[in-house]
Amino acid sequence: MQRLHYFILLLIAVMTLPTSSLQAKSKKDKATKEHQVTTGAEDRATWVKLMWKISYPVIHNLAEGTLRQNMPIESRSGNPRGYDEVTHLEAVGRTLAGVAPWLALPDDDTEEGKLRKQMREEVLKGLKNAVDPTSPDKLNFTKQPQPIVDAAYLVHAFLRAPKALWEPLDNTTKQRYIESLKALRNRTGAYNNWLIFTGLNESFINWAGGECDPFRLKIAKNKIREWYVGDGWYSDGPKFSMDYYNAYVLNPMYVAMLETLAAKKRATQKEVDEALQRMIRHSEFCERIIGPDGTYPAFGRSVTYRTAAFQSLADVALREKLPTHVTPAQVRCALTAVHRNMYEGNQNFDKNGWLVLGFNGHQPEAADGYTSTGSLYMATLSFLPLGLPADNPFWTDVPADWTTKKAWKGENLPKDYKVEY
């Protein structure tokens, strides 16, 4: 009996040993991944790979005239009706707003340079298709209010890379875009961040040589300024909303609108500087919400826009205007951790490479009623710093911990400050 008891104990020990070893290995692998230190060049290669993974299905299909044919239309309700009129412009405008700065870089013979040239050529081909009346992928600017929003993202792409995306277009295509933007004037949207979309569309018409609507410009410019509540934050209309719309829309688009108007003497440099300083302050909050492990809170409406939550931070980094106590390297490392968490796996993509509804995975219940597949491509907005060349300090500085990582390690932190603008 004693020998049987001993044998049973030995058998249990043998059976549990592999499990313990596997658990130990799993913990070690996880720790290795969490503490993996990569160079700036490796980080940039990761960013290019992941941005391509997100954006190429939209860009390639538009260039081939197969966007409507191949892009799925997913909504929370499961019914594509109505979304099929707006989701394609959503996908195109939002994708290009994020990739535009990268496409603006000059050609070179690197692998990245070859990819960039390929994408730029396909984008230009697609942009022509998008307003060609004979194209199966002609985008809708005339039905429903939603195109007001996504025309503005497309306009933002043109403004972020005018020499790469606007100037190469033929005159007929340029005029078609101007007329498409003017066609939006017979509709209005919500009395909130939507005023920015109208303002940016009209400011672009003015910039491109068309006849803008001064009243729409004035309302957009003045109301957004009135809705500033302090410390880098705007109210989303008359009431403040705690969500990511200050990054999705308000700060970056307001600065872009004022810069565009200032170039035509319709806004002052003082107004531009004020808005820019507010966005710089807001970018600090964006950096601080990134946890030590590269995750961030899923709160507020439109969380399915994923990493668009970091557009203010990415835009400020692209402009090389980060506060002195927020280094380019810590922003690069923080956003690399976020990008890897979100996009290295396939949880946010379907079998054909299209983004799926959700925050981190297929989570249709997380989507708002106005959200469809095309809406999700705002995710590219966190990749704006790829518009900085590979030899920029953002990419060459040695890796650095970001604020919350330092904080949870017990390291000294720069004193946070509050500045009113």
PDB file of C-alpha atoms in Angstrom, residues 53-54 74 296 303-304 306-307 338-351 353-363 373 376-377 379:
ATOM      1  CA  LYS A  53      -1.389  46.462 -43.081  1.00  0.00           C
ATOM      2  CA  ILE A  54      -4.209  48.821 -42.093  1.00  0.00           C
ATOM      3  CA  GLU A  74     -20.225  46.012 -41.121  1.00  0.00           C
ATOM      4  CA  TYR A 296      -4.883  52.818 -22.799  1.00  0.00           C
ATOM      5  CA  VAL A 303     -13.678  53.931 -29.181  1.00  0.00           C
ATOM      6  CA  THR A 304     -13.703  51.824 -32.355  1.00  0.00           C
ATOM      7  CA  ARG A 306      -8.792  52.880 -31.910  1.00  0.00           C
ATOM      8  CA  THR A 307      -5.420  54.668 -32.088  1.00  0.00           C
ATOM      9  CA  VAL A 338       0.372  50.847 -28.461  1.00  0.00           C
ATOM     10  CA  HIS A 339       0.671  49.954 -32.160  1.00  0.00           C
ATOM     11  CA  ARG A 340       2.095  46.547 -31.430  1.00  0.00           C
ATOM     12  CA  ASN A 341      -0.653  45.749 -28.937  1.00  0.00           C
ATOM     13  CA  MET A 342      -3.368  46.791 -31.362  1.00  0.00           C
ATOM     14  CA  TYR A 343      -2.140  45.686 -34.763  1.00  0.00           C
ATOM     15  CA  GLU A 344       0.603  43.051 -34.620  1.00  0.00           C
ATOM     16  CA  GLY A 345      -1.959  40.317 -34.068  1.00  0.00           C
ATOM     17  CA  ASN A 346      -4.943  39.719 -36.309  1.00  0.00           C
ATOM     18  CA  GLN A 347      -7.654  40.301 -33.706  1.00  0.00           C
ATOM     19  CA  ASN A 348      -8.637  43.618 -35.317  1.00  0.00           C
ATOM     20  CA  PHE A 349      -8.721  42.357 -38.916  1.00  0.00           C
ATOM     21  CA  ASP A 350     -10.939  39.964 -40.835  1.00  0.00           C
ATOM     22  CA  LYS A 351      -9.589  37.119 -42.977  1.00  0.00           C
ATOM     23  CA  GLY A 353      -7.299  42.164 -43.961  1.00  0.00           C
ATOM     24  CA  TRP A 354     -10.130  44.666 -43.393  1.00  0.00           C
ATOM     25  CA  LEU A 355     -10.584  46.273 -39.982  1.00  0.00           C
ATOM     26  CA  VAL A 356     -13.444  44.868 -37.902  1.00  0.00           C
ATOM     27  CA  LEU A 357     -15.814  46.679 -35.557  1.00  0.00           C
ATOM     28  CA  GLY A 358     -14.418  46.795 -32.048  1.00  0.00           C
ATOM     29  CA  PHE A 359     -11.803  48.307 -29.767  1.00  0.00           C
ATOM     30  CA  ASN A 360      -9.409  45.397 -29.470  1.00  0.00           C
ATOM     31  CA  GLY A 361     -10.973  42.494 -31.297  1.00  0.00           C
ATOM     32  CA  HIS A 362     -14.283  41.917 -33.020  1.00  0.00           C
ATOM     33  CA  GLN A 363     -16.633  43.697 -30.600  1.00  0.00           C
ATOM     34  CA  THR A 373     -16.334  49.585 -41.574  1.00  0.00           C
ATOM     35  CA  LEU A 376     -12.555  52.588 -38.486  1.00  0.00           C
ATOM     36  CA  TYR A 377      -9.783  53.814 -40.766  1.00  0.00           C
ATOM     37  CA  ALA A 379      -6.813  54.487 -36.895  1.00  0.00           C
TER      38      ALA A 379
END
